[in-house]
PDB file of C-alpha atoms in Angstrom:
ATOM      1  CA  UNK A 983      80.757  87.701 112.785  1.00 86.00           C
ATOM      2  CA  UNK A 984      83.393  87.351 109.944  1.00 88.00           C
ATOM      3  CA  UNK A 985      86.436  89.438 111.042  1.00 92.00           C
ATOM      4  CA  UNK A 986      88.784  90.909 107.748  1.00 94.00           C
ATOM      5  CA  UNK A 987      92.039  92.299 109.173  1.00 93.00           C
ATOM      6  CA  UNK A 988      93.765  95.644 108.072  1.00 94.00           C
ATOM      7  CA  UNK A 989      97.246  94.072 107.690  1.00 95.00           C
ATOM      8  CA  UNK A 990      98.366  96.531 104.912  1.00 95.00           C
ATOM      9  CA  UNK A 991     101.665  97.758 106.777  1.00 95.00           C
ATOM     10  CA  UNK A 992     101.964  94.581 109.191  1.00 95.00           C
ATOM     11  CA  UNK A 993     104.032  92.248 107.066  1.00 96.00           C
ATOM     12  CA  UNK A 994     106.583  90.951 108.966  1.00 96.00           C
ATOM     13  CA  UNK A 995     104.928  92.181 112.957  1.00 97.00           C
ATOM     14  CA  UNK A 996     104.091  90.042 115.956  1.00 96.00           C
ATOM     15  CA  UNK A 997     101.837  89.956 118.628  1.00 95.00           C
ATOM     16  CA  UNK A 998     102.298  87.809 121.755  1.00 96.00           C
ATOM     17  CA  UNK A 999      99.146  85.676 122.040  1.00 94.00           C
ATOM     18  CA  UNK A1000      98.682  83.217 125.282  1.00 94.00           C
ATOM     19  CA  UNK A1001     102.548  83.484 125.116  1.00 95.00           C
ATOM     20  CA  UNK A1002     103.465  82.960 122.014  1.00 95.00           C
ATOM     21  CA  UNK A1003     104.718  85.247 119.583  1.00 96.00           C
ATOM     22  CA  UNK A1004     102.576  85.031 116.234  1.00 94.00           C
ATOM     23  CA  UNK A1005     102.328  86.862 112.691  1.00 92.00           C
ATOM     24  CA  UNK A1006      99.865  89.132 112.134  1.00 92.00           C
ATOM     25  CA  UNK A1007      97.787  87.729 109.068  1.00 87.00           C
ATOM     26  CA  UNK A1008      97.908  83.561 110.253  1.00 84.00           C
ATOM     27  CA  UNK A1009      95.032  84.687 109.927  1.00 76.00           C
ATOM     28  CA  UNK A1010      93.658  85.395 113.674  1.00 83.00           C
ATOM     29  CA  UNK A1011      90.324  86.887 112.000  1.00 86.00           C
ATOM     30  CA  UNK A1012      89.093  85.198 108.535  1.00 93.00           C
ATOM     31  CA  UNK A1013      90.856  87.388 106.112  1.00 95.00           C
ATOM     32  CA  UNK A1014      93.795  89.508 106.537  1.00 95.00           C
ATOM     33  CA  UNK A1015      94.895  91.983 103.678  1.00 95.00           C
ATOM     34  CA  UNK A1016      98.523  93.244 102.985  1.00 96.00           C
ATOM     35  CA  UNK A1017      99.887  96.071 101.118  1.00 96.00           C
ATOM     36  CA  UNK A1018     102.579  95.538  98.570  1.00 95.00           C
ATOM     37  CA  UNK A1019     103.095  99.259  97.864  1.00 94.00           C
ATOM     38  CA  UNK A1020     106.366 100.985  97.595  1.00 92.00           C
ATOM     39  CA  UNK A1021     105.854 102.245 101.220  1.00 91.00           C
ATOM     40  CA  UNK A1022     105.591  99.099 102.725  1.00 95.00           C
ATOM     41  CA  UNK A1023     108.039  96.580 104.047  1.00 96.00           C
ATOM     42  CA  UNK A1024     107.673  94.098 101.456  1.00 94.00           C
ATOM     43  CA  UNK A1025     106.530  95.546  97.671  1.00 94.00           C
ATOM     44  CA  UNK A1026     106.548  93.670  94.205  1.00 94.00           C
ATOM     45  CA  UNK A1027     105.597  97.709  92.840  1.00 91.00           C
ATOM     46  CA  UNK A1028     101.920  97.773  94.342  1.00 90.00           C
ATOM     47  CA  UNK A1029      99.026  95.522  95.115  1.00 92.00           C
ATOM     48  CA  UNK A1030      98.926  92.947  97.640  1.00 94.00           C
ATOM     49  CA  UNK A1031      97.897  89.504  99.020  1.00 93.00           C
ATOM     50  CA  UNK A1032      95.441  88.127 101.272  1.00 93.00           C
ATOM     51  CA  UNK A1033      95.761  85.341 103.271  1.00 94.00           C
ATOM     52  CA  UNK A1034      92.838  83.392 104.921  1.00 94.00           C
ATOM     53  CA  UNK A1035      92.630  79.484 106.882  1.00 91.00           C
ATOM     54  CA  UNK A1036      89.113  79.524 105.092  1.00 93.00           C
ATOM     55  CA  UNK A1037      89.401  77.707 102.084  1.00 93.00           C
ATOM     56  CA  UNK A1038      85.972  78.012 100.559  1.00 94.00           C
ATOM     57  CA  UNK A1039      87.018  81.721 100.998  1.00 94.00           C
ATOM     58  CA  UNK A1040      90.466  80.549  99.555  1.00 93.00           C
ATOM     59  CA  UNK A1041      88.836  78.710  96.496  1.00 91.00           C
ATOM     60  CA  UNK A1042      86.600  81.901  95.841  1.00 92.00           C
ATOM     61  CA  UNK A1043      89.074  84.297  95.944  1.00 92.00           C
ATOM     62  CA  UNK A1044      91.426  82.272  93.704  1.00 91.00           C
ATOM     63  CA  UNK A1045      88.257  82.408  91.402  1.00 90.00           C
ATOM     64  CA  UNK A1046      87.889  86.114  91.901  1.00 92.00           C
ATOM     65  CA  UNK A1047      91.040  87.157  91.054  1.00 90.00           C
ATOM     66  CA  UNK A1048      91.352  85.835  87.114  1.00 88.00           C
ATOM     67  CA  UNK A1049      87.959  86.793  85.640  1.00 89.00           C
ATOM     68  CA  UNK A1050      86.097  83.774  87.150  1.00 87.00           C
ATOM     69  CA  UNK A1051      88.083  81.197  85.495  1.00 88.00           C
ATOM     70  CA  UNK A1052      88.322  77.625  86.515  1.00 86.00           C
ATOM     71  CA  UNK A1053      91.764  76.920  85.544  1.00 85.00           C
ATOM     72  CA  UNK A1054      94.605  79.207  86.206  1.00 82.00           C
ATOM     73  CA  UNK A1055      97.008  79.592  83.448  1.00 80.00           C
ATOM     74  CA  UNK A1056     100.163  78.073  85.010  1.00 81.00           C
ATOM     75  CA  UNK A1057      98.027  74.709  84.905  1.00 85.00           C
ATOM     76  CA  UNK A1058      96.513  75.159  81.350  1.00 83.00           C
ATOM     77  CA  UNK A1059     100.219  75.988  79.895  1.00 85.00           C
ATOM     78  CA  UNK A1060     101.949  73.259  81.347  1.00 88.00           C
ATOM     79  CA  UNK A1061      99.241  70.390  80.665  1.00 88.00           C
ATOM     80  CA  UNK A1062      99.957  67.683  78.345  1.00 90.00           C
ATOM     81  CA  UNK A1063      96.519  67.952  77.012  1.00 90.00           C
ATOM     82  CA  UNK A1064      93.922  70.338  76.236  1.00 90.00           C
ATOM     83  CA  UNK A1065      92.144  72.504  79.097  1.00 87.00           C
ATOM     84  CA  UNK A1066      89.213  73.986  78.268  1.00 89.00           C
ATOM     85  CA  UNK A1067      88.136  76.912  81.066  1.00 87.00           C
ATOM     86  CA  UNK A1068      85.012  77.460  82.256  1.00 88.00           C
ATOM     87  CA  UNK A1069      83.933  80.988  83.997  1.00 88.00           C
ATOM     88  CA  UNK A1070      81.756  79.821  87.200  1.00 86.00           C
ATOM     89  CA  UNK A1071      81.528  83.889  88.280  1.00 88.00           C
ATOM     90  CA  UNK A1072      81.805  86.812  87.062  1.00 89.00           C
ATOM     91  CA  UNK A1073      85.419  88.033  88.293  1.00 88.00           C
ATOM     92  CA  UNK A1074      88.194  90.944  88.015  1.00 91.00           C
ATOM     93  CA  UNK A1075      91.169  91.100  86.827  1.00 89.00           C
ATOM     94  CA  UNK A1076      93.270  91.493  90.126  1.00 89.00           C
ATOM     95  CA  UNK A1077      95.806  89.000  88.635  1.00 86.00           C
ATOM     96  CA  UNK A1078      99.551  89.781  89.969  1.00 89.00           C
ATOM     97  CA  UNK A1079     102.318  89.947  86.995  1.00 90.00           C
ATOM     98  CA  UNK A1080     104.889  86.401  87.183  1.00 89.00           C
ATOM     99  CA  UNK A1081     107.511  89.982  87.576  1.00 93.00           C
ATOM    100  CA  UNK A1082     105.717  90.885  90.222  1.00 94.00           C
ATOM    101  CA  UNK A1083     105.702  87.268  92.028  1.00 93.00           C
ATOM    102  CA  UNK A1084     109.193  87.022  91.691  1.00 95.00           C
ATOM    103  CA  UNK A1085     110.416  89.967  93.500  1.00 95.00           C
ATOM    104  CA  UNK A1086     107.902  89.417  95.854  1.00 95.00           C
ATOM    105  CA  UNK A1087     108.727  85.772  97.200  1.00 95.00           C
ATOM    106  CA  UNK A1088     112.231  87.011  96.688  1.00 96.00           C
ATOM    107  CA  UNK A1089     111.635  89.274  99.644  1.00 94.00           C
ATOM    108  CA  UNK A1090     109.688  87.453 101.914  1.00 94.00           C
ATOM    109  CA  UNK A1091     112.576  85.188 101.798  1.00 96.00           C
ATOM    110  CA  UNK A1092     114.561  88.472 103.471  1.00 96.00           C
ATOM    111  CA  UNK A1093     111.973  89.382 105.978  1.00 96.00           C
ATOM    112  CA  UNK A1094     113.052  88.209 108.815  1.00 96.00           C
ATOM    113  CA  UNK A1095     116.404  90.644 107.639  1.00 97.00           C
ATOM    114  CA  UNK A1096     114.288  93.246 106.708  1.00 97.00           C
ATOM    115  CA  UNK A1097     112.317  93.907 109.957  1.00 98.00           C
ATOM    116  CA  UNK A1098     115.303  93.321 111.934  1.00 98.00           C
ATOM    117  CA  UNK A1099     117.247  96.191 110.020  1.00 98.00           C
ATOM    118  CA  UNK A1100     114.216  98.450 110.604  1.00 98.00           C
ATOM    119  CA  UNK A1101     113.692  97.654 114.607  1.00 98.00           C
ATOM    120  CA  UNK A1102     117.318  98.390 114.678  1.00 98.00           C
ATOM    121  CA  UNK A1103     116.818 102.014 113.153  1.00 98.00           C
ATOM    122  CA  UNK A1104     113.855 102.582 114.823  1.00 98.00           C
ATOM    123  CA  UNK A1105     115.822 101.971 118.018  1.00 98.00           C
ATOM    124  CA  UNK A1106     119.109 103.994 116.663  1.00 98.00           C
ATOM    125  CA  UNK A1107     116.126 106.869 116.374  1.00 99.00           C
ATOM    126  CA  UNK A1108     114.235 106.768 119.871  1.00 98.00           C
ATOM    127  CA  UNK A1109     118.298 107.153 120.967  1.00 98.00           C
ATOM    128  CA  UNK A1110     119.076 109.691 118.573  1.00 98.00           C
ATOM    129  CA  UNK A1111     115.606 112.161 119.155  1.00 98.00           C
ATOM    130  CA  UNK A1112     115.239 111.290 122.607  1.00 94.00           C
ATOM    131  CA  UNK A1113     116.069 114.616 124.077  1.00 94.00           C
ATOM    132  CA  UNK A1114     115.063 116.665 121.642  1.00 97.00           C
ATOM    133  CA  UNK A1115     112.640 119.293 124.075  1.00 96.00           C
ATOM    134  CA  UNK A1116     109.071 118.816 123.540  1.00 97.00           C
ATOM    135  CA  UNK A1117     109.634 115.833 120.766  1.00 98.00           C
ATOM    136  CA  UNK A1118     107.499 112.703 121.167  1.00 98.00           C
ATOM    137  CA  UNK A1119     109.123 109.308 119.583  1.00 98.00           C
ATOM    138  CA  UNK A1120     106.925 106.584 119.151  1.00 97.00           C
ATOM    139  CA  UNK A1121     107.267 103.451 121.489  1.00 95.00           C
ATOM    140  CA  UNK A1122     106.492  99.605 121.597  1.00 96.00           C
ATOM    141  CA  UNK A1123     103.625  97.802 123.643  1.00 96.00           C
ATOM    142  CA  UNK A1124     105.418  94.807 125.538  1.00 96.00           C
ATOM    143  CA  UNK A1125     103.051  92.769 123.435  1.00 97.00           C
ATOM    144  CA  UNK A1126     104.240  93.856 120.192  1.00 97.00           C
ATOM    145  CA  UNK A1127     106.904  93.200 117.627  1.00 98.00           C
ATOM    146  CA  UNK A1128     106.350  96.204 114.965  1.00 98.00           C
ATOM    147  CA  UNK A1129     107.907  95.882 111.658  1.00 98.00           C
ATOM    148  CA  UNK A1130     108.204  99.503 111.453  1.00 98.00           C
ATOM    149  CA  UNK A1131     107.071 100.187 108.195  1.00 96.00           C
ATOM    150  CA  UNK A1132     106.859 104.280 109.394  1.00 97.00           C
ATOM    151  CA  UNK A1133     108.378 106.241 111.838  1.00 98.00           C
ATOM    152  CA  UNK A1134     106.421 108.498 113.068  1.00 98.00           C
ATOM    153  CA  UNK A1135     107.200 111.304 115.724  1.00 99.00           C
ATOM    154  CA  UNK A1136     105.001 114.136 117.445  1.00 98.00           C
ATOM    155  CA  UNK A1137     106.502 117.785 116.509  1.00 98.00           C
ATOM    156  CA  UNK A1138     106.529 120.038 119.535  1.00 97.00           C
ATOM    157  CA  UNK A1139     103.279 121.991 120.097  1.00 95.00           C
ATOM    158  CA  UNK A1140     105.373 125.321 120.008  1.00 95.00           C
ATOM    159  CA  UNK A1141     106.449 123.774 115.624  1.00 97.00           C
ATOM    160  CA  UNK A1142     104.573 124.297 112.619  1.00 98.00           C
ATOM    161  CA  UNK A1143     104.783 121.047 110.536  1.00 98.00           C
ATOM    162  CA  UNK A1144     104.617 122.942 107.260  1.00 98.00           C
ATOM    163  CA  UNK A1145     107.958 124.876 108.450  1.00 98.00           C
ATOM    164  CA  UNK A1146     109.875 121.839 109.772  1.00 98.00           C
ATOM    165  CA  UNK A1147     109.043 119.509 106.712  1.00 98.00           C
ATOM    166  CA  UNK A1148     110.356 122.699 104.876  1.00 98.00           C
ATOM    167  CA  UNK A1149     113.506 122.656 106.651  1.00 98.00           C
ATOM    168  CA  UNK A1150     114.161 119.697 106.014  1.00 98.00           C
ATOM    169  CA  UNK A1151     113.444 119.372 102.797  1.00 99.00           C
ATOM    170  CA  UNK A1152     115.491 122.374 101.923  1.00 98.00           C
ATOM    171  CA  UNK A1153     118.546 120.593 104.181  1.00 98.00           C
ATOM    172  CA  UNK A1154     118.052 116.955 101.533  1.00 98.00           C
ATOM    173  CA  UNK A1155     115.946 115.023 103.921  1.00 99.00           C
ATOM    174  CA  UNK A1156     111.964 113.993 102.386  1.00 98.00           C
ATOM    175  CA  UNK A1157     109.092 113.539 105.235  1.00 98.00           C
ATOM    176  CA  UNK A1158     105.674 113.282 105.204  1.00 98.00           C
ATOM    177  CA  UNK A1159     102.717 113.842 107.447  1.00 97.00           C
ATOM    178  CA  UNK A1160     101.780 111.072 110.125  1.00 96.00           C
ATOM    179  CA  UNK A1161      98.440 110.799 108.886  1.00 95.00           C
ATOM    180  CA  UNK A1162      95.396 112.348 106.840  1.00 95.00           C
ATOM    181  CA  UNK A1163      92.118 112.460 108.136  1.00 95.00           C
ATOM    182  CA  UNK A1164      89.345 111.427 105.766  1.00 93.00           C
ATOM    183  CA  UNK A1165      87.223 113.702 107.108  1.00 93.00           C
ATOM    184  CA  UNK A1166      89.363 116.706 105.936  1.00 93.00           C
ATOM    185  CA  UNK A1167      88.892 115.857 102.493  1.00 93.00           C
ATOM    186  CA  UNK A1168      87.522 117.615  99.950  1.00 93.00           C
ATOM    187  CA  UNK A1169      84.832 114.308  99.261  1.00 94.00           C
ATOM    188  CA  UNK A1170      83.533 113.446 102.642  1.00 93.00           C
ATOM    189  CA  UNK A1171      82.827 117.495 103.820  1.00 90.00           C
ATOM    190  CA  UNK A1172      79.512 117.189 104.139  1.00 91.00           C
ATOM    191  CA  UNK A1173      79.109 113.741 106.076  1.00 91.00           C
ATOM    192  CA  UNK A1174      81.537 115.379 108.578  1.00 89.00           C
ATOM    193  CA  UNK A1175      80.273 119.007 108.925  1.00 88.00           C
ATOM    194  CA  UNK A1176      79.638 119.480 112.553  1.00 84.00           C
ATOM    195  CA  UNK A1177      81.752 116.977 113.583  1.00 86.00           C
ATOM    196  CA  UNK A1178      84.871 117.290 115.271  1.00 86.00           C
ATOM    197  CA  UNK A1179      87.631 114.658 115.949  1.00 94.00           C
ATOM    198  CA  UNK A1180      90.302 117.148 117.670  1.00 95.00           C
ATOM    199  CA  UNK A1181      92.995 113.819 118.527  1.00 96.00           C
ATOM    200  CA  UNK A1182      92.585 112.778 114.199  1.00 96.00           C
ATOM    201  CA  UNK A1183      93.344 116.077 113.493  1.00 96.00           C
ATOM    202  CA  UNK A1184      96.026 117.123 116.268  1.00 96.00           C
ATOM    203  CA  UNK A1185      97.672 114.160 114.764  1.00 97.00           C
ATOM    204  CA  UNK A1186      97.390 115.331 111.420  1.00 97.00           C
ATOM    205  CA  UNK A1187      98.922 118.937 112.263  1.00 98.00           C
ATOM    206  CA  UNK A1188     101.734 117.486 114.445  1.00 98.00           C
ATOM    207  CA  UNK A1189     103.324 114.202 112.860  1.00 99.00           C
ATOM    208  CA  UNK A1190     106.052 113.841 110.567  1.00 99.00           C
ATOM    209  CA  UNK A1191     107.333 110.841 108.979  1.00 98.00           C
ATOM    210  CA  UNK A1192     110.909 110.018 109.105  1.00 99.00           C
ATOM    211  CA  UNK A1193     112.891 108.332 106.495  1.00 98.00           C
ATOM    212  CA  UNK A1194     113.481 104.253 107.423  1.00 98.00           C
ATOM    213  CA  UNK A1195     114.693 101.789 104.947  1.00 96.00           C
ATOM    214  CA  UNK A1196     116.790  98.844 105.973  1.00 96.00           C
ATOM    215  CA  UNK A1197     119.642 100.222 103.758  1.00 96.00           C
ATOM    216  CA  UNK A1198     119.765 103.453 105.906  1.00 98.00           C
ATOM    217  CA  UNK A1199     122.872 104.385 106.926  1.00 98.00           C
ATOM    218  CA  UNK A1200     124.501 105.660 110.037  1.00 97.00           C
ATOM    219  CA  UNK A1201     125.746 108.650 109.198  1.00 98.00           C
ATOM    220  CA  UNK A1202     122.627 109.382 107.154  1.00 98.00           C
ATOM    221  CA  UNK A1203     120.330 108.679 110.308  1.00 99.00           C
ATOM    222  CA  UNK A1204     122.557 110.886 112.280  1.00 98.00           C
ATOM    223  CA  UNK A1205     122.034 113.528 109.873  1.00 99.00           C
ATOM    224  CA  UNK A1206     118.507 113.262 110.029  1.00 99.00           C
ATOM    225  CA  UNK A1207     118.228 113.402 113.479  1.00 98.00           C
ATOM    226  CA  UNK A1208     120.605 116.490 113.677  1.00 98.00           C
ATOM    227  CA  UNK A1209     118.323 118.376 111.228  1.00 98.00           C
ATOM    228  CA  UNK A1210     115.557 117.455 112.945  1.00 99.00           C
ATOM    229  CA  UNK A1211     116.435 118.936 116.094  1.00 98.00           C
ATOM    230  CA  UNK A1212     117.701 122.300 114.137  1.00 97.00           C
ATOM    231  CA  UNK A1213     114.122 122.451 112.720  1.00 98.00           C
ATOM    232  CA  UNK A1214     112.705 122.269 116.151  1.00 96.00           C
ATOM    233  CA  UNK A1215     114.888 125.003 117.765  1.00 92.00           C
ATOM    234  CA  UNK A1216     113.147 127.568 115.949  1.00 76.00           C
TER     235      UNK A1216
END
């Protein structure tokens, strides 16, 4: 059974395997796709990469990519002689910009910074929230090594969400829901009439995301924190 991992916000993340502490996306299934949007850890702007230890699926995807071509376009422009491509399949145009590439490999050079600065705030928040009444902080499976891309906390069940992002917003500080269910959308009402998933949506109604970038500062986290707990007082 060919296995494609969801790796979109993992760049960067371990998991202890046998004991040893490995990268999500070596691959451990066949295929593992990351997210290069703003949100994420890592972003050249938006799109992504997949990485794979298949290489027919390697050589395929390579193919897919650049309209089917047989020759990329780094190799045709720097040959001494004349290339001609051939299109074995019909492909897409899902081609990355050189721009793009740059900033990318750029970053992944920093990674190991960048997911150190953001376990550090994540930490610097589970301090900061911790006794906050009726606040849940998110925690870290002994097996894990999150990146974390998002930091997400449970609002107290006494909060509306729509108030406290409010608050906050009004007080200079942007969050954004936890999650969205799919089956609260406007497009998939009918498949899910009937149905309920009460823990999807409780999740939905009760999580915030809190601002985490490496270049976060102290005083700025502090802040946060502080409004945070003003917004839950009420």
């Amino acid at each position: 059974l060919p296995v494609v991992e969801d790796a979109a916000c993992a760049s960067g993340t371990e998991i202890l395997i046998d004991g040893v502490w490995e990268r999500i996306g070596k691959p451990h299934g066949d295929i593992a796709c990351f997210s290069f949007h703003p949100r994420k850890v890592i972003s050249t702007g938006d799109g992504g990469m997949l990485t794979t230890s298949n290489s027919a699926y390697d050589k395929q995807f390579r193919l897919l990519r650049q309209h089917g071509m047989s020759v990329n376009d780094r190799v045709r422009h720097s040959a001494h002689e004349v290339i001609f491509e051939e299109h074995s399949t019909i492909g897409f145009n899902y081609r990355m910009t050189d721009i793009q590439a740059a900033v990318g490999r750029e970053q992944l050079k920093r990674l190991p910074e960048i997911v150190a600065a953001r376990r550090r705030l994540a930490r610097q928040y589970a301090t900061l929230l911790r006794d906050i009444p009726g606040l849940a902080v998110p925690s870290e499976p002994s097996w894990a090594r999150s990146n974390w891309q998002s930091y997400s906390v449970r609002l107290p069940e006494w909060c509306d969400q729509r108030a406290v992002m409010q608050f906050m917003l009004d007080h200079g500080v942007a969050t954004r829901r936890g999650i969205m269910c799919a089956h609260r959308e406007a497009p998939y009402h009918e498949l899910a009439r009937g149905r309920s998933l009460p823990e999807s949506e409780r999740a939905q109604d009760q999580t915030i995301i809190l601002p985490l970038f490496p270049q976060l500062s102290e005083s700025d986290q502090e802040y946060i924190a502080a409004m945070l707990r003003e917004a839950c007082a009420y």
